[in-house]
Short mmCIF file of C-alpha atoms (C1' of nucleotides) in Angstrom, two decimals:
data_model
loop_
_atom_site.label_atom_id
_atom_site.label_comp_id
_atom_site.label_asym_id
_atom_site.label_seq_id
_atom_site.Cartn_x
_atom_site.Cartn_y
_atom_site.Cartn_z
CA MET Z 1 -23.51 2.44 -7.40
CA THR Z 2 -19.54 2.31 -7.69
CA GLU Z 3 -18.85 5.54 -5.90
CA ARG Z 4 -14.96 6.35 -6.42
CA ILE Z 5 -13.54 4.23 -3.57
CA PRO Z 6 -9.79 5.61 -2.68
CA PRO Z 7 -7.06 3.30 -2.50
CA ALA Z 8 -6.62 3.92 1.37
CA THR Z 9 -10.09 2.94 1.93
CA VAL Z 10 -9.93 -0.25 0.07
CA SER Z 11 -6.92 -1.26 2.19
CA ARG Z 12 -8.72 -0.30 5.26
CA MET Z 13 -11.66 -2.43 4.18
CA ALA Z 14 -9.20 -5.52 4.04
CA MET Z 15 -7.92 -4.77 7.54
CA TYR Z 16 -11.38 -4.46 8.97
CA LEU Z 17 -12.31 -7.60 7.38
CA ARG Z 18 -9.25 -9.39 8.90
CA CYS Z 19 -10.27 -8.11 12.38
CA LEU Z 20 -13.75 -9.16 12.02
CA ARG Z 21 -12.74 -12.83 11.16
CA ASP Z 22 -10.53 -12.47 14.22
CA LEU Z 23 -13.17 -11.39 16.41
CA GLU Z 24 -15.78 -13.84 15.16
CA GLU Z 25 -12.97 -16.81 15.86
CA GLN Z 26 -12.70 -15.25 19.40
CA GLU Z 27 -17.00 -15.56 19.27
CA LYS Z 28 -17.35 -11.81 19.71
CA THR Z 29 -20.72 -10.94 18.56
CA ILE Z 30 -20.49 -7.07 18.92
CA VAL Z 31 -17.88 -4.79 18.18
CA SER Z 32 -17.29 -0.95 18.61
CA SER Z 33 -15.90 1.49 16.28
CA ARG Z 34 -13.49 2.41 18.93
CA GLU Z 35 -12.41 -1.40 19.44
CA LEU Z 36 -11.54 -1.36 15.88
CA ALA Z 37 -10.00 1.86 15.43
CA LEU Z 38 -7.70 1.06 18.36
CA LEU Z 39 -6.80 -2.40 16.82
CA LEU Z 40 -6.09 -0.70 13.65
CA GLY Z 41 -4.49 2.63 14.62
CA VAL Z 42 -7.14 4.76 12.95
CA THR Z 43 -9.85 7.00 14.69
CA PRO Z 44 -13.24 5.77 15.66
CA GLU Z 45 -14.95 8.22 13.44
CA GLN Z 46 -12.98 7.29 10.41
CA VAL Z 47 -14.10 3.88 11.21
CA ARG Z 48 -17.62 4.73 11.10
CA GLN Z 49 -17.34 6.67 8.21
CA ASP Z 50 -16.03 4.03 6.21
CA PHE Z 51 -18.96 1.47 7.20
CA LEU Z 52 -20.90 4.26 6.01
CA ILE Z 53 -19.81 3.13 2.67
CA VAL Z 54 -20.55 -0.28 2.96
CA GLY Z 55 -24.06 0.64 3.98
CA CYS Z 56 -24.45 1.42 7.86
CA THR Z 57 -25.56 -1.64 9.84
CA GLY Z 58 -24.72 -0.59 13.18
CA LYS Z 59 -26.84 0.24 16.33
CA CYS Z 60 -26.64 3.09 18.41
CA GLY Z 61 -25.50 2.60 21.72
CA ALA Z 62 -24.44 -0.97 21.31
CA GLY Z 63 -21.96 -1.07 18.60
CA TYR Z 64 -21.53 -3.14 15.13
CA ASP Z 65 -22.91 -6.80 14.61
CA VAL Z 66 -19.83 -8.63 14.02
CA VAL Z 67 -21.33 -11.19 11.33
CA ARG Z 68 -23.31 -8.90 9.90
CA LEU Z 69 -20.61 -6.25 9.34
CA LYS Z 70 -18.20 -8.76 7.91
CA HIS Z 71 -20.72 -10.04 5.55
CA ARG Z 72 -21.24 -6.35 4.41
CA ILE Z 73 -17.72 -6.17 3.86
CA GLU Z 74 -17.29 -9.18 2.16
CA CYS Z 75 -20.13 -8.05 -0.32
CA PHE Z 76 -17.98 -4.92 -0.78
CA PHE Z 77 -15.12 -7.01 -1.97
CA GLY Z 78 -17.56 -8.94 -4.17
CA ARG Z 79 -20.43 -11.21 -3.58
CA ASP Z 80 -18.23 -14.21 -5.26
CA ALA Z 81 -15.04 -13.23 -3.04
CA ASP Z 82 -15.88 -16.46 -1.57
CA HIS Z 83 -14.58 -18.67 -4.41
CA TRP Z 84 -11.95 -17.01 -6.74
CA THR Z 85 -10.19 -19.33 -8.81
CA CYS Z 86 -6.23 -18.42 -9.30
CA CYS Z 87 -3.17 -19.62 -11.07
CA MET Z 88 0.50 -19.41 -10.28
CA VAL Z 89 2.79 -18.39 -13.11
CA GLY Z 90 6.07 -19.14 -12.32
CA MET Z 91 6.95 -22.20 -9.85
CA GLY Z 92 9.90 -21.04 -7.97
CA ASP Z 93 10.65 -20.28 -4.88
CA LEU Z 94 8.51 -17.47 -4.49
CA GLY Z 95 5.81 -19.15 -6.42
CA ARG Z 96 5.98 -22.61 -4.48
CA ALA Z 97 6.13 -20.56 -1.04
CA LEU Z 98 2.91 -18.60 -1.81
CA ILE Z 99 1.05 -21.84 -2.52
CA SER Z 100 2.32 -23.77 0.27
CA SER Z 101 1.90 -20.78 2.81
CA GLU Z 102 -1.92 -21.33 2.18
CA MET Z 103 -2.22 -17.54 3.33
CA VAL Z 104 -5.16 -17.01 1.11
CA GLN Z 105 -6.96 -20.03 0.46
CA ASP Z 106 -9.15 -19.62 3.44
CA TRP Z 107 -9.62 -16.10 2.23
CA GLY Z 108 -11.72 -17.62 -0.47
CA PHE Z 109 -8.67 -17.74 -3.22
CA ARG Z 110 -7.88 -21.20 -4.18
CA TYR Z 111 -4.99 -21.95 -6.66
CA VAL Z 112 -6.21 -24.98 -9.48
CA ALA Z 113 -3.21 -24.30 -11.77
CA ALA Z 114 0.28 -23.36 -12.16
CA PHE Z 115 2.43 -22.58 -14.96
CA ASP Z 116 6.13 -23.09 -15.56
CA THR Z 117 9.04 -23.05 -18.39
CA ASP Z 118 11.23 -25.55 -16.43
CA PRO Z 119 10.29 -29.11 -18.55
CA HIS Z 120 11.30 -30.82 -15.17
CA ARG Z 121 8.51 -29.62 -13.38
CA ILE Z 122 5.78 -29.49 -15.97
CA GLY Z 123 3.35 -32.48 -15.63
CA THR Z 124 4.15 -32.56 -12.12
CA ARG Z 125 2.11 -31.37 -9.08
CA PHE Z 126 2.73 -29.31 -6.32
CA HIS Z 127 0.42 -29.49 -3.15
CA GLY Z 128 -1.93 -31.20 -5.52
CA ILE Z 129 -1.74 -28.52 -8.02
CA PRO Z 130 -1.04 -29.33 -11.37
CA ILE Z 131 1.96 -27.82 -13.48
CA TYR Z 132 1.27 -27.00 -16.97
CA ALA Z 133 3.65 -25.24 -19.79
CA LEU Z 134 3.07 -21.61 -20.78
CA SER Z 135 1.76 -22.68 -24.00
CA GLN Z 136 -1.30 -24.67 -22.25
CA LEU Z 137 -1.92 -21.46 -20.26
CA LYS Z 138 -5.03 -20.42 -22.46
CA ALA Z 139 -6.51 -23.63 -22.78
CA VAL Z 140 -6.13 -24.23 -18.90
CA VAL Z 141 -7.24 -20.75 -17.88
CA GLN Z 142 -10.38 -21.23 -19.94
CA ARG Z 143 -11.27 -24.43 -18.88
CA GLU Z 144 -10.83 -23.96 -15.18
CA GLN Z 145 -12.48 -20.70 -15.59
CA ILE Z 146 -9.39 -19.06 -13.49
CA GLY Z 147 -10.05 -15.68 -12.44
CA ILE Z 148 -6.74 -14.33 -10.86
CA GLY Z 149 -3.44 -14.89 -12.56
CA VAL Z 150 -0.29 -14.61 -10.16
CA ILE Z 151 3.00 -13.89 -11.51
CA THR Z 152 6.04 -14.92 -9.77
CA VAL Z 153 8.22 -15.36 -12.68
CA CYS Z 154 11.32 -12.89 -13.28
CA ALA Z 155 10.90 -9.30 -14.40
CA SER Z 156 11.85 -10.05 -17.93
CA LEU Z 157 9.27 -12.85 -18.36
CA ALA Z 158 6.47 -10.89 -16.54
CA HIS Z 159 5.24 -9.02 -19.48
CA ARG Z 160 4.97 -12.27 -21.69
CA ALA Z 161 3.17 -13.95 -18.76
CA ALA Z 162 0.56 -10.62 -18.37
CA GLY Z 163 0.33 -10.82 -22.26
CA LEU Z 164 -1.04 -14.63 -22.19
CA LEU Z 165 -3.09 -14.12 -18.87
CA ARG Z 166 -4.65 -11.28 -20.75
CA ALA Z 167 -5.16 -13.28 -23.89
CA ALA Z 168 -6.78 -16.05 -22.01
CA GLY Z 169 -9.59 -13.74 -20.62
CA ILE Z 170 -8.09 -13.46 -17.13
CA ARG Z 171 -9.91 -10.81 -14.71
CA GLY Z 172 -7.15 -9.60 -12.84
CA ILE Z 173 -3.51 -10.16 -12.15
CA LEU Z 174 -1.47 -10.01 -8.95
CA ASN Z 175 2.24 -9.28 -10.26
CA PHE Z 176 5.41 -10.19 -7.72
CA ALA Z 177 7.56 -9.52 -10.37
CA PRO Z 178 9.81 -6.21 -10.04
CA GLU Z 179 8.18 -4.81 -12.95
CA ALA Z 180 5.84 -2.19 -13.45
CA LEU Z 181 2.99 -3.90 -15.84
CA LYS Z 182 0.65 -1.53 -17.71
CA THR Z 183 -2.52 -1.91 -16.09
CA SER Z 184 -5.68 -1.39 -18.26
CA GLU Z 185 -9.35 -0.55 -17.59
CA GLN Z 186 -10.12 -4.13 -18.75
CA THR Z 187 -7.85 -6.23 -16.48
CA PRO Z 188 -6.62 -4.63 -13.00
CA ILE Z 189 -3.23 -5.39 -11.97
CA VAL Z 190 -2.00 -5.08 -8.47
CA LEU Z 191 1.82 -5.05 -8.02
CA VAL Z 192 3.34 -6.57 -4.83
CA ASP Z 193 6.82 -4.98 -5.02
CA PHE Z 194 8.95 -5.89 -1.89
CA SER Z 195 11.70 -3.48 -2.72
CA ARG Z 196 9.15 -0.67 -2.02
CA GLU Z 197 8.17 -2.06 1.44
CA PHE Z 198 11.72 -2.12 2.27
CA LEU Z 199 12.07 1.37 1.18
CA LYS Z 200 9.01 2.17 2.89
CA LEU Z 201 10.41 0.74 6.30
CA ALA Z 202 13.68 2.63 5.68
CA PHE Z 203 11.87 5.90 5.44
CA TYR Z 204 9.90 5.30 8.70
CA ILE Z 205 13.01 4.28 10.54
CA GLN Z 206 14.91 7.21 9.36
CA SER Z 207 11.90 9.52 10.34
CA ALA Z 208 11.09 7.79 13.71
CA GLU Z 209 15.01 8.09 14.37
CA SER Z 210 15.19 11.81 13.60
CA ARG Z 211 12.08 12.56 15.45
CA SER Z 212 13.19 10.83 18.66
CA ARG Z 213 16.49 12.98 17.98
CA GLU Z 214 14.36 16.33 17.93
CA GLU Z 215 12.89 15.15 20.99
CA GLN Z 216 15.90 14.46 23.01
CA ALA Z 217 17.34 17.72 21.60
CA GLN Z 218 14.00 19.46 23.02
CA ILE Z 219 14.54 17.65 26.26
CA GLN Z 220 17.87 18.79 26.37
CA ALA Z 221 16.99 22.21 25.73
CA VAL Z 222 14.48 22.39 28.28
CA SER Z 223 16.61 21.08 30.75
CA ALA Z 224 19.18 23.69 29.55
CA GLY Z 225 16.92 26.39 30.08
CA GLU Z 226 15.87 25.36 33.70
CA MET G 1 12.96 18.89 8.63
CA THR G 2 10.63 16.37 9.09
CA GLU G 3 7.47 17.07 7.68
CA ARG G 4 4.50 14.95 7.87
CA ILE G 5 4.76 12.97 4.62
CA PRO G 6 1.53 10.80 3.73
CA PRO G 7 2.17 7.13 3.09
CA ALA G 8 0.90 7.65 -0.70
CA THR G 9 3.88 9.96 -1.05
CA VAL G 10 6.30 7.51 0.12
CA SER G 11 4.96 4.99 -2.08
CA ARG G 12 5.29 7.11 -5.06
CA MET G 13 8.77 8.45 -3.99
CA ALA G 14 9.84 4.39 -4.02
CA MET G 15 8.19 4.13 -7.66
CA TYR G 16 9.89 7.00 -8.80
CA LEU G 17 13.34 5.40 -7.55
CA ARG G 18 12.76 2.39 -9.33
CA CYS G 19 12.07 4.45 -12.61
CA LEU G 20 15.14 6.24 -12.38
CA ARG G 21 17.33 3.19 -11.74
CA ASP G 22 15.73 1.90 -15.11
CA LEU G 23 16.17 5.09 -16.55
CA GLU G 24 19.59 5.32 -15.42
CA GLU G 25 20.37 1.81 -16.88
CA GLN G 26 19.22 3.03 -20.04
CA GLU G 27 21.64 5.91 -20.06
CA LYS G 28 19.15 8.28 -20.11
CA THR G 29 20.85 11.62 -18.18
CA ILE G 30 17.75 13.89 -18.30
CA VAL G 31 13.91 13.02 -17.60
CA SER G 32 10.69 15.45 -17.73
CA SER G 33 7.86 15.07 -15.29
CA ARG G 34 5.96 13.99 -17.96
CA GLU G 35 8.00 11.15 -18.88
CA LEU G 36 7.79 10.03 -15.16
CA ALA G 37 4.01 10.56 -14.91
CA LEU G 38 3.42 8.38 -17.90
CA LEU G 39 5.49 5.86 -16.47
CA LEU G 40 3.79 5.76 -13.04
CA GLY G 41 0.13 6.71 -14.26
CA VAL G 42 -0.10 9.84 -12.28
CA THR G 43 -0.21 13.42 -13.64
CA PRO G 44 3.14 15.73 -14.19
CA GLU G 45 2.10 18.03 -11.75
CA GLN G 46 2.06 15.70 -9.18
CA VAL G 47 5.59 14.52 -10.29
CA ARG G 48 7.03 18.13 -9.53
CA GLN G 49 4.85 18.64 -6.31
CA ASP G 50 6.70 15.37 -5.00
CA PHE G 51 9.94 16.55 -5.93
CA LEU G 52 9.69 19.81 -4.28
CA ILE G 53 9.55 17.40 -0.96
CA VAL G 54 12.80 16.22 -1.58
CA GLY G 55 14.43 19.68 -2.76
CA CYS G 56 13.44 20.73 -6.08
CA THR G 57 16.33 19.80 -8.38
CA GLY G 58 15.11 20.55 -11.97
CA LYS G 59 16.32 22.91 -14.47
CA CYS G 60 13.40 25.17 -15.86
CA GLY G 61 13.14 24.05 -19.80
CA ALA G 62 15.29 20.89 -19.73
CA GLY G 63 13.82 18.58 -17.20
CA TYR G 64 15.41 16.37 -14.19
CA ASP G 65 19.12 15.29 -14.13
CA VAL G 66 18.34 11.69 -13.48
CA VAL G 67 21.63 11.04 -11.59
CA ARG G 68 20.91 13.93 -9.18
CA LEU G 69 17.29 13.30 -8.90
CA LYS G 70 17.90 9.35 -7.88
CA HIS G 71 20.28 10.62 -5.29
CA ARG G 72 18.00 12.88 -3.51
CA ILE G 73 15.22 10.62 -3.69
CA GLU G 74 17.64 8.25 -2.11
CA CYS G 75 18.51 10.55 0.72
CA PHE G 76 14.74 10.93 1.20
CA PHE G 77 14.96 7.20 2.23
CA GLY G 78 17.93 7.91 4.32
CA ARG G 79 21.43 8.40 3.52
CA ASP G 80 22.46 5.29 4.86
CA ALA G 81 19.88 3.61 2.88
CA ASP G 82 22.83 1.95 0.77
CA HIS G 83 23.68 -0.32 3.20
CA TRP G 84 20.79 -1.82 5.50
CA THR G 85 21.98 -4.81 7.09
CA CYS G 86 19.03 -7.44 7.52
CA CYS G 87 18.03 -10.57 9.24
CA MET G 88 15.39 -13.27 8.26
CA VAL G 89 13.26 -14.48 11.19
CA GLY G 90 11.69 -17.65 10.00
CA MET G 91 13.69 -20.00 7.38
CA GLY G 92 10.34 -21.46 5.90
CA ASP G 93 9.43 -21.38 2.31
CA LEU G 94 8.72 -17.63 2.41
CA GLY G 95 12.12 -16.65 4.01
CA ARG G 96 14.18 -18.93 1.82
CA ALA G 97 12.23 -17.59 -1.36
CA LEU G 98 12.87 -13.70 -0.25
CA ILE G 99 16.64 -14.38 0.39
CA SER G 100 17.09 -16.54 -2.96
CA SER G 101 14.93 -14.26 -4.95
CA GLU G 102 17.74 -11.35 -4.35
CA MET G 103 15.11 -8.76 -5.23
CA VAL G 104 16.20 -6.58 -2.62
CA GLN G 105 19.72 -6.98 -2.25
CA ASP G 106 20.70 -4.48 -4.95
CA TRP G 107 18.48 -1.99 -3.41
CA GLY G 108 21.01 -1.60 -0.52
CA PHE G 109 19.10 -4.20 1.60
CA ARG G 110 21.45 -7.35 2.75
CA TYR G 111 20.78 -10.06 4.75
CA VAL G 112 23.66 -11.14 6.99
CA ALA G 113 21.87 -13.69 9.52
CA ALA G 114 18.91 -15.83 9.66
CA PHE G 115 17.13 -17.34 12.44
CA ASP G 116 14.89 -20.36 12.83
CA THR G 117 13.35 -22.73 15.10
CA ASP G 118 14.11 -25.99 13.45
CA PRO G 119 17.06 -27.57 14.60
CA HIS G 120 17.99 -29.40 11.52
CA ARG G 121 18.56 -25.65 9.96
CA ILE G 122 20.37 -24.14 12.67
CA GLY G 123 24.10 -24.01 12.11
CA THR G 124 23.76 -24.46 8.32
CA ARG G 125 23.79 -22.00 5.85
CA PHE G 126 21.32 -20.58 3.12
CA HIS G 127 23.04 -18.82 0.35
CA GLY G 128 25.89 -18.31 2.64
CA ILE G 129 23.96 -16.86 4.97
CA PRO G 130 24.28 -18.59 8.36
CA ILE G 131 21.16 -19.83 10.54
CA TYR G 132 21.05 -19.43 14.18
CA ALA G 133 18.54 -20.28 16.63
CA LEU G 134 16.05 -18.08 18.21
CA SER G 135 17.90 -17.76 21.35
CA GLN G 136 21.06 -16.27 19.84
CA LEU G 137 19.16 -13.56 18.01
CA LYS G 138 20.04 -10.76 20.53
CA ALA G 139 23.59 -11.47 20.39
CA VAL G 140 23.83 -11.68 16.94
CA VAL G 141 21.69 -8.67 16.14
CA GLN G 142 23.90 -6.62 18.30
CA ARG G 143 27.05 -7.88 16.90
CA GLU G 144 26.44 -7.58 13.15
CA GLN G 145 24.55 -4.50 13.93
CA ILE G 146 21.66 -5.53 12.10
CA GLY G 147 18.99 -2.70 11.40
CA ILE G 148 15.73 -4.56 9.80
CA GLY G 149 14.38 -7.75 10.89
CA VAL G 150 12.41 -9.35 8.51
CA ILE G 151 9.68 -11.83 9.96
CA THR G 152 8.16 -14.82 7.92
CA VAL G 153 7.24 -17.17 10.91
CA CYS G 154 3.61 -18.08 11.38
CA ALA G 155 1.23 -15.97 13.06
CA SER G 156 1.70 -17.32 16.17
CA LEU G 157 5.34 -17.00 16.52
CA ALA G 158 5.20 -13.30 15.11
CA HIS G 159 4.58 -11.65 18.19
CA ARG G 160 7.35 -13.62 20.03
CA ALA G 161 9.77 -12.71 16.79
CA ALA G 162 8.55 -9.15 17.07
CA GLY G 163 9.49 -8.89 20.92
CA LEU G 164 12.97 -10.55 20.19
CA LEU G 165 13.85 -8.25 17.77
CA ARG G 166 12.74 -5.40 19.78
CA ALA G 167 14.56 -6.36 22.60
CA ALA G 168 17.50 -6.50 20.67
CA GLY G 169 17.26 -2.91 19.73
CA ILE G 170 16.56 -3.60 16.13
CA ARG G 171 15.63 -0.22 14.13
CA GLY G 172 12.71 -1.60 11.98
CA ILE G 173 10.57 -4.42 11.21
CA LEU G 174 9.07 -6.05 7.92
CA ASN G 175 6.57 -8.17 9.07
CA PHE G 176 5.08 -10.93 6.46
CA ALA G 177 3.00 -12.93 8.94
CA PRO G 178 -0.62 -12.73 8.66
CA GLU G 179 -0.79 -10.86 12.14
CA ALA G 180 -1.28 -7.21 13.02
CA LEU G 181 1.76 -6.25 15.21
CA LYS G 182 1.50 -3.18 17.40
CA THR G 183 3.94 -0.74 15.99
CA SER G 184 5.47 1.63 18.19
CA GLU G 185 6.96 5.04 17.68
CA GLN G 186 10.24 3.59 18.35
CA THR G 187 10.41 0.75 16.08
CA PRO G 188 8.45 0.93 12.88
CA ILE G 189 6.77 -2.07 11.67
CA VAL G 190 5.58 -2.47 8.01
CA LEU G 191 3.05 -5.40 7.30
CA VAL G 192 3.13 -7.00 4.10
CA ASP G 193 -0.12 -8.86 4.03
CA PHE G 194 -0.78 -10.76 0.86
CA SER G 195 -4.49 -11.78 1.77
CA ARG G 196 -4.92 -7.55 1.43
CA GLU G 197 -3.26 -7.34 -1.80
CA PHE G 198 -5.80 -10.30 -2.94
CA LEU G 199 -8.78 -8.61 -1.56
CA LYS G 200 -7.60 -5.36 -3.30
CA LEU G 201 -7.51 -6.93 -6.55
CA ALA G 202 -10.66 -8.60 -5.83
CA PHE G 203 -12.31 -5.03 -5.41
CA TYR G 204 -10.73 -3.78 -8.41
CA ILE G 205 -11.82 -6.41 -10.59
CA GLN G 206 -15.36 -6.18 -9.27
CA SER G 207 -15.57 -2.56 -10.06
CA ALA G 208 -13.74 -2.69 -13.19
CA GLU G 209 -16.33 -5.39 -14.44
CA SER G 210 -19.21 -3.24 -12.99
CA ARG G 211 -18.14 -0.37 -14.92
CA SER G 212 -17.64 -1.93 -17.97
CA ARG G 213 -21.29 -3.28 -17.70
CA GLU G 214 -22.50 -0.03 -17.05
CA GLU G 215 -20.76 1.37 -20.12
CA GLN G 216 -22.44 -1.34 -22.20
CA ALA G 217 -25.64 -0.80 -20.48
CA GLN G 218 -25.17 3.07 -21.71
CA ILE G 219 -24.14 2.03 -25.42
CA GLN G 220 -27.43 -0.34 -25.39
CA ALA G 221 -29.67 2.68 -23.84
CA VAL G 222 -28.27 4.88 -26.43
CA SER G 223 -28.72 2.53 -29.49
CA ALA G 224 -32.05 1.68 -28.22
CA GLY G 225 -32.69 5.59 -28.40
CA GLU G 226 -31.81 5.83 -32.01
"C1'" DC R 1 -23.51 7.27 29.79
"C1'" DC R 2 -22.64 4.53 25.87
"C1'" DA R 3 -22.24 4.13 20.72
"C1'" DT R 4 -23.76 5.34 16.44
"C1'" DG R 5 -25.57 8.84 12.30
"C1'" DT R 6 -24.84 13.01 10.21
"C1'" DG R 7 -23.62 17.10 8.38
"C1'" DA R 8 -20.60 20.98 8.90
"C1'" DA R 9 -15.56 22.53 9.65
"C1'" DA R 10 -10.83 21.70 8.84
"C1'" DA R 11 -6.95 19.89 6.84
"C1'" DC R 12 -5.20 17.95 3.46
"C1'" DT R 13 -4.08 16.30 -1.60
"C1'" DT R 14 -4.39 17.19 -6.34
"C1'" DT R 15 -5.20 20.02 -10.05
"C1'" DC R 16 -5.19 24.23 -12.72
"C1'" DA R 17 -3.00 28.63 -14.35
"C1'" DC R 18 0.61 31.09 -15.27
"C1'" DA R 19 5.42 33.38 -14.68
"C1'" DG R 20 10.04 32.24 -15.50
"C1'" DC R 21 13.87 30.25 -17.47
"C1'" DG R 22 16.71 27.77 -21.35
"C1'" DC F 1 8.10 26.45 -27.54
"C1'" DG F 2 8.95 22.96 -23.98
"C1'" DC F 3 9.79 22.29 -19.04
"C1'" DT F 4 9.94 23.75 -14.38
"C1'" DG F 5 8.52 26.45 -10.39
"C1'" DT F 6 4.85 28.12 -7.54
"C1'" DG F 7 0.73 29.70 -5.41
"C1'" DA F 8 -3.98 29.77 -5.75
"C1'" DA F 9 -8.41 26.89 -6.83
"C1'" DA F 10 -10.72 22.81 -6.71
"C1'" DG F 11 -11.63 18.57 -5.01
"C1'" DT F 12 -10.64 15.15 -1.65
"C1'" DT F 13 -10.45 13.01 3.16
"C1'" DT F 14 -10.55 13.51 7.87
"C1'" DT F 15 -12.01 15.41 12.25
"C1'" DC F 16 -15.28 17.79 15.05
"C1'" DA F 17 -19.61 18.55 16.96
"C1'" DC F 18 -23.78 17.09 18.26
"C1'" DA F 19 -28.62 14.84 17.77
"C1'" DT F 20 -30.40 10.28 18.50
"C1'" DG F 21 -30.94 5.99 20.44
"C1'" DG F 22 -30.41 2.02 23.62
#
DNA sequence: CCATGTGAAAACTTTCACAGCG
DNA sequence: CGCTGTGAAAGTTTTCACATGG
């Protein structure tokens, strides 16, 4: 059942899901592969190919049923994707920003606990979420049946945090600390590295500008040739 | 010169750069493709293949010169990667967190201005960075020669923010708003979508657990066969 | 005529195997 | 002997072409 799905495909699936949500809000019931392709900047064929993975649900001539397709992709991400319990390890600026932004809450990811080393924060609540000491992590994770741990502590603490989460039997870790944590077969870790995104952007800027320079040079060459 | 570089390769380049920085701090001068491969979870051949792209700098038998290689990869990301000026559009929790975390400052990305709609914030400073009104964006971007705009406003404002940045002649945009902005050939946009990262993690958890279930089933089948 | 479904073709990435150098 | 460099092989992913159905 679990064919090898490449990371790029998983990313695209997440993008489809976002689009389908938006389409559902706009009360569209049918969408074609071409429309989705335009929205995502890929080819219609690729979209159809991807949908074969989740079990082709399209109808010839018409398009895809938005609700049905969305449901299939939600299944792709796990049937219980609608209620993941998360905890935040590190209640610094980033941790608080992630919680208060509520970006992922309505994607089925709900924070039920937070952990910090600062004694002033321990025992208080943030957006209704209780803040515990790190020493209580294992007990809380197991009591609340927390599935996902989100690490926003500094790089030097990240390994310790990951170790505690693993020891508590967490199912997966999202790591915002600029530190490559060893990911094991058992507990997957997704690293969100801001510096990588900045570098990627820098590269794309560079290549876009060099390309447009080339084009200008070509235009100049052409006009010179005339 | 600008061969088509796949996104995955760009990501790996950023990871190499991180590793090389760490190695440089540890005062290692030589590194082999195998060491880097282990650190990154890829194969040594892939590492060497990647380094061919930036211009093979390795010496047979010895390994790669850390400083030289790092320099080459920095060039891959643009020679002026060492001094990108950035501005933050949106000084909510996320915007402030990104600035105060200083995660990317020492990667050569420096914030020199911030923009917000809240009149209480306009005119003040945060971490020494002046906060302006959106109406001043164009003038400030051009005056300070800002290359990168970082969007952390809400989804509904993101399009307007992107439009203003583009009109001001920004070179690239990093978008943290949960909204797919149309990226043009001229000004690249990198979208950082937290919900996508959560979904990715959910998928990997799911597949890791189904795999281990399969293995257990296999083990049971084997022991049943004995 | 539009859109999907499907298998084959093309393009690409990754891996392999080995030559060459320190 | 270990490590790089390189081109060919294997294994992908993506694209194309066309059959099928509303």
